[in-house]
Amino acid sequence: MAFKLSKESVRSDFIKKIEELSGEEISACYHCGKCSAGCPSAMAMDLLPNQIIRAIQLGDIETLKTSNTPWICASCFTCYVRCPRGIDLCSIMEAVRQMTLRTNKDHIDIKKYTGELANLPPIAVVSALRKMSS
Amino acid sequence: MKEIIYYPGCTLKNTAKNFEDSAIACSEALDFKLHELKDWYCCGTVYSLTSDDLMHHIATVRNLLRVQEEGQARFTTLCSMCYNTIKRSSKRINENENDRETLNSFMDEEENNYEGKVDIIHYLQILRDEIGFDIIKEKVKKPLKNLKLAPYYGCLLLRPNEVAIDDPDSPSILEDLIAAMGAEVAYYPFKNECCGAYETVAEVDLVVERAHNIIGNAKRNNADAILVSCPLCAFNLDNRQKEVLEKYPDFEGIPVLYFTQALALALGLDPDVCRFDLNYQPVEDLVRGIKQ
């Protein structure tokens, strides 16, 4: 469904909450696209990293909630070290993930992977659970 | 002999025992002793990126407190994830008195308060800054002269800027180590690109693509092996070669070693300390190549 831009959406509490959680100023981004150009996982994302910022700027909450992008981001910080505006996009992605996780909705059902877990390094399992479950 | 407190982390006692054993053997050969921290906790593996989530720094603070109680102001670790998490958390807690007070009052069962003075350094920084690559070069007994090695930094030793052990875009610490060991460096553009990290749990295909790109490019630049310093990078680049081969039947495998395993060979230590049985891709041919 097309998103209808309104005065309310661009001034929503959602944007303020993302800014508070991430510590970043969402309006600072001018969409040069450097984050999306350098993101090593962009090929698996349905929205490019800077499109996530655009959705936040517009207050398009539905798009953010259905996108796989924040869950594909593995916090590698490549975008952060390259951003000409110094924006830590990884923290913004974390804030978007937390907005879902804090409603008690997990993104990952660890029971589905029980057979494989024993072969994985403990750091893989702990970090996946930290990032994708509440 | 110099001593430093060493924080292993969960994976060094598990799938990455080969990393720990080879690192301990190397450090003794280089005249510094790793002395394992008593009662250490898992660091949490990822630094909490949300501003209000103080609770997830508590594991790090307990580790810092253990170091403080041993009368030391610094300690070292091998795993890149532990390094990054502890370094970032300690930076936040050491620089922010309010956070420190909140956490100290939460840990009311602890005898002492954490005073905010403990710092962590990575093992590679000890090799570069305290031993020196020139000394390492002198101590090399079996130069790896037949080998071309591709350094792989991954993310967490280099990013973000405030915790980087080297230049985030153009690091050279592993290249310098490779040169000191007498091997040739395989230069390739993917040395600091993410391997997919913990996406390996639920998004195996994404990690397979990343590994295929990184390894394929290292091979095109004539690498005989890839050197890593993170047990998760090691898993994604080494063990996931099984899935890469299933998807790309013409894919040719390549050994992936911890930098300490290569260093142990170069220092002429008993290859048993390398625990090559825990590496996925066979390393025997590589070791044989060095002996000739």
GROMACS .gro file of C-alpha atoms in nm:
model
  426
    1MET     CA    1   0.000   0.000   0.000
    2ALA     CA    2   0.127   0.345  -0.087
    3PHE     CA    3   0.242   0.552   0.207
    4LYS     CA    4   0.064   0.885   0.251
    5LEU     CA    5   0.295   1.154   0.383
    6SER     CA    6   0.144   1.379   0.648
    7LYS     CA    7   0.245   1.642   0.900
    8GLU     CA    8   0.174   1.390   1.176
    9SER     CA    9   0.392   1.115   1.028
   10VAL     CA   10   0.705   1.331   0.992
   11ARG     CA   11   0.664   1.456   1.350
   12SER     CA   12   0.575   1.121   1.503
   13ASP     CA   13   0.699   0.999   1.840
   14PHE     CA   14   0.840   0.699   1.656
   15ILE     CA   15   1.113   0.917   1.502
   16LYS     CA   16   1.194   1.069   1.841
   17LYS     CA   17   1.217   0.722   1.996
   18ILE     CA   18   1.456   0.600   1.723
   19GLU     CA   19   1.670   0.910   1.781
   20GLU     CA   20   1.670   0.855   2.154
   21LEU     CA   21   1.763   0.486   2.132
   22SER     CA   22   2.031   0.530   1.866
   23GLY     CA   23   2.168   0.864   1.984
   24GLU     CA   24   2.172   0.975   1.618
   25GLU     CA   25   2.004   1.269   1.445
   26ILE     CA   26   1.787   1.125   1.166
   27SER     CA   27   1.755   1.452   0.970
   28ALA     CA   28   2.136   1.477   0.939
   29CYS     CA   29   2.135   1.225   0.650
   30TYR     CA   30   2.130   1.383   0.301
   31HIS     CA   31   2.120   1.049   0.116
   32CYS     CA   32   2.455   1.046  -0.060
   33GLY     CA   33   2.416   0.666  -0.069
   34LYS     CA   34   2.767   0.586   0.050
   35CYS     CA   35   2.631   0.346   0.315
   36SER     CA   36   2.429   0.155   0.054
   37ALA     CA   37   2.717   0.150  -0.195
   38GLY     CA   38   2.956  -0.001   0.058
   39CYS     CA   39   2.723  -0.235   0.246
   40PRO     CA   40   2.852  -0.592   0.196
   41SER     CA   41   2.507  -0.740   0.259
   42ALA     CA   42   2.298  -0.498   0.049
   43MET     CA   43   2.232  -0.771  -0.209
   44ALA     CA   44   2.019  -0.960   0.045
   45MET     CA   45   1.823  -0.655   0.166
   46ASP     CA   46   1.479  -0.554   0.037
   47LEU     CA   47   1.552  -0.188   0.113
   48LEU     CA   48   1.894  -0.025   0.086
   49PRO     CA   49   2.041   0.107   0.413
   50ASN     CA   50   1.978   0.473   0.322
   51GLN     CA   51   1.619   0.387   0.227
   52ILE     CA   52   1.571   0.275   0.588
   53ILE     CA   53   1.680   0.621   0.701
   54ARG     CA   54   1.441   0.775   0.447
   55ALA     CA   55   1.151   0.569   0.584
   56ILE     CA   56   1.234   0.691   0.936
   57GLN     CA   57   1.258   1.053   0.820
   58LEU     CA   58   0.911   1.025   0.665
   59GLY     CA   59   0.767   0.833   0.960
   60ASP     CA   60   0.678   0.536   0.738
   61ILE     CA   61   0.653   0.285   1.022
   62GLU     CA   62   0.481   0.006   0.823
   63THR     CA   63   0.766  -0.009   0.570
   64LEU     CA   64   1.020  -0.030   0.853
   65LYS     CA   65   0.834  -0.307   1.030
   66THR     CA   66   0.806  -0.528   0.722
   67SER     CA   67   1.158  -0.472   0.582
   68ASN     CA   68   1.421  -0.745   0.624
   69THR     CA   69   1.704  -0.489   0.606
   70PRO     CA   70   1.752  -0.424   0.981
   71TRP     CA   71   1.770  -0.802   1.037
   72ILE     CA   72   2.023  -0.859   0.759
   73CYS     CA   73   2.252  -0.584   0.892
   74ALA     CA   74   2.523  -0.757   1.097
   75SER     CA   75   2.661  -0.435   1.255
   76CYS     CA   76   2.989  -0.446   1.062
   77PHE     CA   77   3.021  -0.065   1.096
   78THR     CA   78   3.145  -0.014   0.738
   79CYS     CA   79   2.874   0.249   0.678
   80TYR     CA   80   2.955   0.425   1.003
   81VAL     CA   81   3.327   0.472   0.931
   82ARG     CA   82   3.249   0.598   0.578
   83CYS     CA   83   2.950   0.826   0.643
   84PRO     CA   84   3.040   1.189   0.553
   85ARG     CA   85   2.786   1.304   0.812
   86GLY     CA   86   2.927   1.079   1.085
   87ILE     CA   87   2.597   0.896   1.132
   88ASP     CA   88   2.617   0.560   1.307
   89LEU     CA   89   2.366   0.374   1.091
   90CYS     CA   90   2.435   0.049   1.281
   91SER     CA   91   2.290   0.207   1.595
   92ILE     CA   92   1.986   0.322   1.395
   93MET     CA   93   1.936  -0.035   1.267
   94GLU     CA   94   1.965  -0.158   1.625
   95ALA     CA   95   1.702   0.094   1.735
   96VAL     CA   96   1.466  -0.026   1.459
   97ARG     CA   97   1.521  -0.389   1.567
   98GLN     CA   98   1.463  -0.295   1.930
   99MET     CA   99   1.132  -0.125   1.842
  100THR     CA  100   1.008  -0.471   1.738
  101LEU     CA  101   1.189  -0.678   2.002
  102ARG     CA  102   1.061  -0.457   2.282
  103THR     CA  103   0.704  -0.553   2.191
  104ASN     CA  104   0.803  -0.908   2.283
  105LYS     CA  105   0.826  -1.029   1.922
  106ASP     CA  106   1.132  -1.236   1.843
  107HIS     CA  107   1.274  -1.234   1.490
  108ILE     CA  108   1.448  -1.567   1.528
  109ASP     CA  109   1.300  -1.892   1.659
  110ILE     CA  110   1.607  -2.064   1.794
  111LYS     CA  111   1.422  -2.396   1.834
  112LYS     CA  112   1.423  -2.429   1.454
  113TYR     CA  113   1.802  -2.457   1.454
  114THR     CA  114   1.865  -2.695   1.743
  115GLY     CA  115   2.030  -2.958   1.521
  116GLU     CA  116   2.291  -2.716   1.390
  117LEU     CA  117   2.356  -2.517   1.706
  118ALA     CA  118   2.603  -2.766   1.849
  119ASN     CA  119   2.833  -2.718   1.549
  120LEU     CA  120   2.831  -2.340   1.564
  121PRO     CA  121   3.080  -2.134   1.766
  122PRO     CA  122   2.917  -2.011   2.091
  123ILE     CA  123   2.975  -1.647   1.987
  124ALA     CA  124   2.754  -1.700   1.679
  125VAL     CA  125   2.462  -1.830   1.884
  126VAL     CA  126   2.492  -1.573   2.163
  127SER     CA  127   2.521  -1.277   1.925
  128ALA     CA  128   2.234  -1.396   1.701
  129LEU     CA  129   2.010  -1.426   2.009
  130ARG     CA  130   2.124  -1.090   2.143
  131LYS     CA  131   2.045  -0.920   1.813
  132MET     CA  132   1.730  -1.102   1.709
  133SER     CA  133   1.538  -1.206   2.018
  134SER     CA  134   1.394  -1.017   2.312
  135MET     CA  135   5.932  -1.285   3.154
  136LYS     CA  136   5.653  -1.026   3.114
  137GLU     CA  137   5.307  -1.126   3.226
  138ILE     CA  138   4.967  -1.005   3.118
  139ILE     CA  139   4.618  -1.108   3.225
  140TYR     CA  140   4.442  -1.295   2.948
  141TYR     CA  141   4.066  -1.310   2.888
  142PRO     CA  142   3.979  -1.617   2.675
  143GLY     CA  143   3.605  -1.578   2.617
  144CYS     CA  144   3.363  -1.865   2.555
  145THR     CA  145   3.464  -1.971   2.204
  146LEU     CA  146   3.838  -2.000   2.275
  147LYS     CA  147   3.751  -2.280   2.517
  148ASN     CA  148   3.528  -2.445   2.258
  149THR     CA  149   3.549  -2.448   1.876
  150ALA     CA  150   3.856  -2.222   1.876
  151LYS     CA  151   4.078  -2.420   2.114
  152ASN     CA  152   4.332  -2.422   1.829
  153PHE     CA  153   4.347  -2.041   1.855
  154GLU     CA  154   4.404  -2.046   2.232
  155ASP     CA  155   4.663  -2.325   2.242
  156SER     CA  156   4.871  -2.178   1.959
  157ALA     CA  157   4.853  -1.826   2.107
  158ILE     CA  158   4.970  -1.943   2.450
  159ALA     CA  159   5.258  -2.136   2.297
  160CYS     CA  160   5.360  -1.838   2.080
  161SER     CA  161   5.352  -1.596   2.371
  162GLU     CA  162   5.583  -1.816   2.577
  163ALA     CA  163   5.825  -1.845   2.286
  164LEU     CA  164   5.821  -1.465   2.266
  165ASP     CA  165   5.889  -1.420   2.640
  166PHE     CA  166   5.556  -1.303   2.766
  167LYS     CA  167   5.321  -1.509   2.972
  168LEU     CA  168   4.942  -1.512   2.941
  169HIS     CA  169   4.790  -1.551   3.282
  170GLU     CA  170   4.421  -1.644   3.259
  171LEU     CA  171   4.174  -1.415   3.437
  172LYS     CA  172   4.006  -1.582   3.735
  173ASP     CA  173   3.626  -1.620   3.730
  174TRP     CA  174   3.575  -1.452   3.394
  175TYR     CA  175   3.230  -1.414   3.236
  176CYS     CA  176   3.112  -1.425   2.876
  177CYS     CA  177   3.144  -1.066   2.748
  178GLY     CA  178   2.804  -1.078   2.574
  179THR     CA  179   2.973  -1.100   2.228
  180VAL     CA  180   2.810  -0.786   2.083
  181TYR     CA  181   2.827  -0.432   2.215
  182SER     CA  182   2.484  -0.301   2.297
  183LEU     CA  183   2.412  -0.013   2.058
  184THR     CA  184   2.107   0.136   2.224
  185SER     CA  185   2.167   0.427   2.461
  186ASP     CA  186   1.933   0.313   2.738
  187ASP     CA  187   2.052  -0.049   2.755
  188LEU     CA  188   2.301  -0.027   3.039
  189MET     CA  189   2.227  -0.376   3.168
  190HIS     CA  190   2.405  -0.550   2.880
  191HIS     CA  191   2.735  -0.388   2.984
  192ILE     CA  192   2.729  -0.562   3.318
  193ALA     CA  193   2.917  -0.874   3.203
  194THR     CA  194   3.201  -0.657   3.077
  195VAL     CA  195   3.210  -0.456   3.399
  196ARG     CA  196   3.235  -0.771   3.608
  197ASN     CA  197   3.534  -0.877   3.399
  198LEU     CA  198   3.693  -0.534   3.442
  199LEU     CA  199   3.634  -0.561   3.816
  200ARG     CA  200   3.807  -0.903   3.825
  201VAL     CA  201   4.112  -0.746   3.655
  202GLN     CA  202   4.107  -0.454   3.899
  203GLU     CA  203   4.097  -0.700   4.190
  204GLU     CA  204   4.413  -0.864   4.057
  205GLY     CA  205   4.581  -0.524   4.088
  206GLN     CA  206   4.615  -0.472   3.712
  207ALA     CA  207   4.499  -0.191   3.484
  208ARG     CA  208   4.495  -0.382   3.157
  209PHE     CA  209   4.441  -0.722   3.006
  210THR     CA  210   4.443  -0.886   2.665
  211THR     CA  211   4.223  -1.107   2.453
  212LEU     CA  212   4.241  -1.296   2.122
  213CYS     CA  213   3.883  -1.306   1.992
  214SER     CA  214   3.791  -0.998   1.786
  215MET     CA  215   3.434  -1.000   1.917
  216CYS     CA  216   3.548  -1.005   2.280
  217TYR     CA  217   3.800  -0.731   2.206
  218ASN     CA  218   3.542  -0.504   2.043
  219THR     CA  219   3.269  -0.560   2.302
  220ILE     CA  220   3.496  -0.515   2.603
  221LYS     CA  221   3.682  -0.220   2.451
  222ARG     CA  222   3.362  -0.031   2.365
  223SER     CA  223   3.188  -0.110   2.694
  224SER     CA  224   3.494  -0.018   2.900
  225LYS     CA  225   3.523   0.310   2.707
  226ARG     CA  226   3.163   0.397   2.786
  227ILE     CA  227   3.185   0.291   3.153
  228ASN     CA  228   3.531   0.441   3.217
  229GLU     CA  229   3.434   0.776   3.067
  230ASN     CA  230   3.087   0.799   3.217
  231GLU     CA  231   3.066   0.829   3.593
  232ASN     CA  232   2.686   0.809   3.607
  233ASP     CA  233   2.681   0.477   3.420
  234ARG     CA  234   2.953   0.345   3.648
  235GLU     CA  235   2.764   0.443   3.961
  236THR     CA  236   2.444   0.281   3.834
  237LEU     CA  237   2.622  -0.046   3.755
  238ASN     CA  238   2.820  -0.046   4.080
  239SER     CA  239   2.503   0.000   4.284
  240PHE     CA  240   2.339  -0.282   4.087
  241MET     CA  241   2.631  -0.516   4.166
  242ASP     CA  242   2.581  -0.483   4.540
  243GLU     CA  243   2.697  -0.841   4.603
  244GLU     CA  244   3.047  -0.747   4.482
  245GLU     CA  245   3.299  -0.661   4.753
  246ASN     CA  246   3.454  -0.377   4.555
  247ASN     CA  247   3.330  -0.103   4.326
  248TYR     CA  248   3.466  -0.082   3.974
  249GLU     CA  249   3.680   0.233   3.958
  250GLY     CA  250   3.687   0.284   3.582
  251LYS     CA  251   4.057   0.239   3.514
  252VAL     CA  252   4.091  -0.096   3.334
  253ASP     CA  253   4.161  -0.115   2.962
  254ILE     CA  254   4.190  -0.403   2.715
  255ILE     CA  255   4.439  -0.452   2.433
  256HIS     CA  256   4.435  -0.710   2.155
  257TYR     CA  257   4.708  -0.976   2.133
  258LEU     CA  258   4.812  -0.835   1.794
  259GLN     CA  259   4.884  -0.500   1.961
  260ILE     CA  260   5.122  -0.675   2.201
  261LEU     CA  261   5.301  -0.835   1.906
  262ARG     CA  262   5.333  -0.501   1.727
  263ASP     CA  263   5.379  -0.248   2.008
  264GLU     CA  264   5.547  -0.436   2.291
  265ILE     CA  265   5.746  -0.715   2.129
  266GLY     CA  266   5.792  -0.560   1.787
  267PHE     CA  267   5.789  -0.727   1.447
  268ASP     CA  268   6.169  -0.689   1.417
  269ILE     CA  269   6.217  -0.903   1.732
  270ILE     CA  270   5.960  -1.155   1.604
  271LYS     CA  271   6.152  -1.172   1.276
  272GLU     CA  272   6.470  -1.255   1.470
  273LYS     CA  273   6.293  -1.532   1.659
  274VAL     CA  274   6.150  -1.697   1.347
  275LYS     CA  275   6.323  -2.034   1.306
  276LYS     CA  276   6.130  -2.168   1.009
  277PRO     CA  277   6.045  -1.878   0.776
  278LEU     CA  278   5.723  -1.946   0.585
  279LYS     CA  279   5.899  -1.860   0.262
  280ASN     CA  280   5.701  -2.085   0.029
  281LEU     CA  281   5.370  -1.939   0.138
  282LYS     CA  282   5.153  -1.656   0.017
  283LEU     CA  283   4.912  -1.556   0.294
  284ALA     CA  284   4.599  -1.343   0.268
  285PRO     CA  285   4.528  -1.137   0.582
  286TYR     CA  286   4.162  -1.118   0.680
  287TYR     CA  287   4.076  -0.852   0.939
  288GLY     CA  288   3.698  -0.872   0.934
  289CYS     CA  289   3.514  -0.591   1.111
  290LEU     CA  290   3.568  -0.574   1.480
  291LEU     CA  291   3.943  -0.512   1.506
  292LEU     CA  292   3.903  -0.206   1.284
  293ARG     CA  293   3.561  -0.055   1.335
  294PRO     CA  294   3.434   0.177   1.464
  295ASN     CA  295   3.724   0.426   1.458
  296GLU     CA  296   3.748   0.476   1.835
  297VAL     CA  297   3.842   0.114   1.904
  298ALA     CA  298   4.042   0.037   1.586
  299ILE     CA  299   4.379  -0.131   1.643
  300ASP     CA  300   4.495  -0.003   1.302
  301ASP     CA  301   4.379   0.221   1.014
  302PRO     CA  302   4.014   0.112   0.951
  303ASP     CA  303   4.035   0.145   0.572
  304SER     CA  304   4.396   0.051   0.514
  305PRO     CA  305   4.531  -0.166   0.796
  306SER     CA  306   4.876  -0.324   0.783
  307ILE     CA  307   4.931  -0.503   1.115
  308LEU     CA  308   4.863  -0.852   0.974
  309GLU     CA  309   5.065  -0.778   0.659
  310ASP     CA  310   5.359  -0.674   0.879
  311LEU     CA  311   5.325  -0.994   1.081
  312ILE     CA  312   5.312  -1.203   0.761
  313ALA     CA  313   5.630  -1.032   0.639
  314ALA     CA  314   5.801  -1.091   0.977
  315MET     CA  315   5.716  -1.462   0.949
  316GLY     CA  316   5.895  -1.472   0.614
  317ALA     CA  317   5.584  -1.535   0.406
  318GLU     CA  318   5.458  -1.335   0.111
  319VAL     CA  319   5.144  -1.119   0.145
  320ALA     CA  320   4.851  -1.184  -0.089
  321TYR     CA  321   4.693  -0.842  -0.143
  322TYR     CA  322   4.321  -0.849  -0.218
  323PRO     CA  323   4.035  -0.603  -0.170
  324PHE     CA  324   3.813  -0.797   0.070
  325LYS     CA  325   4.042  -0.813   0.374
  326ASN     CA  326   3.819  -0.591   0.589
  327GLU     CA  327   3.476  -0.677   0.446
  328CYS     CA  328   3.222  -0.841   0.675
  329CYS     CA  329   3.191  -1.223   0.652
  330GLY     CA  330   2.824  -1.212   0.757
  331ALA     CA  331   2.902  -1.274   1.126
  332TYR     CA  332   2.613  -1.419   1.332
  333GLU     CA  333   2.385  -1.427   1.024
  334THR     CA  334   2.545  -1.771   0.989
  335VAL     CA  335   2.278  -1.902   1.230
  336ALA     CA  336   1.966  -1.820   1.028
  337GLU     CA  337   2.088  -1.680   0.691
  338VAL     CA  338   2.337  -1.942   0.579
  339ASP     CA  339   2.299  -1.848   0.212
  340LEU     CA  340   2.405  -1.489   0.281
  341VAL     CA  341   2.720  -1.612   0.457
  342VAL     CA  342   2.790  -1.857   0.173
  343GLU     CA  343   2.780  -1.566  -0.074
  344ARG     CA  344   3.012  -1.355   0.142
  345ALA     CA  345   3.256  -1.644   0.192
  346HIS     CA  346   3.251  -1.726  -0.180
  347ASN     CA  347   3.340  -1.364  -0.266
  348ILE     CA  348   3.611  -1.326  -0.004
  349ILE     CA  349   3.780  -1.663  -0.055
  350GLY     CA  350   3.743  -1.654  -0.434
  351ASN     CA  351   3.911  -1.315  -0.446
  352ALA     CA  352   4.194  -1.422  -0.214
  353LYS     CA  353   4.250  -1.725  -0.437
  354ARG     CA  354   4.254  -1.516  -0.755
  355ASN     CA  355   4.533  -1.321  -0.589
  356ASN     CA  356   4.722  -1.648  -0.543
  357ALA     CA  357   4.675  -1.692  -0.167
  358ASP     CA  358   4.775  -2.031  -0.024
  359ALA     CA  359   4.584  -1.966   0.298
  360ILE     CA  360   4.381  -1.700   0.476
  361LEU     CA  361   4.482  -1.569   0.820
  362VAL     CA  362   4.209  -1.465   1.065
  363SER     CA  363   4.183  -1.345   1.423
  364CYS     CA  364   3.815  -1.408   1.498
  365PRO     CA  365   3.655  -1.748   1.568
  366LEU     CA  366   3.335  -1.641   1.393
  367CYS     CA  367   3.521  -1.526   1.080
  368ALA     CA  368   3.709  -1.857   1.101
  369PHE     CA  369   3.384  -2.052   1.108
  370ASN     CA  370   3.228  -1.857   0.821
  371LEU     CA  371   3.535  -1.869   0.599
  372ASP     CA  372   3.654  -2.219   0.689
  373ASN     CA  373   3.362  -2.447   0.792
  374ARG     CA  374   3.113  -2.277   0.557
  375GLN     CA  375   3.333  -2.383   0.262
  376LYS     CA  376   3.127  -2.703   0.279
  377GLU     CA  377   2.811  -2.510   0.185
  378VAL     CA  378   3.002  -2.292  -0.065
  379LEU     CA  379   3.110  -2.609  -0.247
  380GLU     CA  380   2.753  -2.741  -0.249
  381LYS     CA  381   2.635  -2.420  -0.416
  382TYR     CA  382   2.937  -2.367  -0.644
  383PRO     CA  383   3.068  -2.712  -0.753
  384ASP     CA  384   3.380  -2.566  -0.918
  385PHE     CA  385   3.483  -2.389  -0.596
  386GLU     CA  386   3.831  -2.479  -0.477
  387GLY     CA  387   3.888  -2.478  -0.102
  388ILE     CA  388   4.164  -2.299   0.084
  389PRO     CA  389   4.296  -2.346   0.439
  390VAL     CA  390   4.199  -2.081   0.695
  391LEU     CA  391   4.440  -2.040   0.987
  392TYR     CA  392   4.445  -1.828   1.298
  393PHE     CA  393   4.741  -1.592   1.276
  394THR     CA  394   4.882  -1.758   1.590
  395GLN     CA  395   4.885  -2.099   1.418
  396ALA     CA  396   5.099  -1.959   1.137
  397LEU     CA  397   5.320  -1.781   1.392
  398ALA     CA  398   5.368  -2.104   1.589
  399LEU     CA  399   5.489  -2.279   1.272
  400ALA     CA  400   5.723  -1.990   1.190
  401LEU     CA  401   5.866  -1.989   1.542
  402GLY     CA  402   5.946  -2.357   1.493
  403LEU     CA  403   5.714  -2.477   1.771
  404ASP     CA  404   5.574  -2.828   1.781
  405PRO     CA  405   5.285  -2.832   1.525
  406ASP     CA  406   5.073  -3.013   1.788
  407VAL     CA  407   5.017  -2.678   1.965
  408CYS     CA  408   4.832  -2.563   1.651
  409ARG     CA  409   4.557  -2.823   1.696
  410PHE     CA  410   4.504  -2.841   1.319
  411ASP     CA  411   4.248  -3.117   1.381
  412LEU     CA  412   4.002  -2.836   1.465
  413ASN     CA  413   4.050  -2.658   1.131
  414TYR     CA  414   3.789  -2.760   0.872
  415GLN     CA  415   4.003  -2.742   0.558
  416PRO     CA  416   4.307  -2.972   0.581
  417VAL     CA  417   4.629  -2.788   0.660
  418GLU     CA  418   4.874  -3.081   0.619
  419ASP     CA  419   4.987  -2.987   0.266
  420LEU     CA  420   5.061  -2.637   0.382
  421VAL     CA  421   5.269  -2.757   0.677
  422ARG     CA  422   5.458  -2.998   0.451
  423GLY     CA  423   5.533  -2.710   0.213
  424ILE     CA  424   5.705  -2.518   0.493
  425LYS     CA  425   5.932  -2.808   0.588
  426GLN     CA  426   6.079  -2.840   0.238
   0.00000   0.00000   0.00000
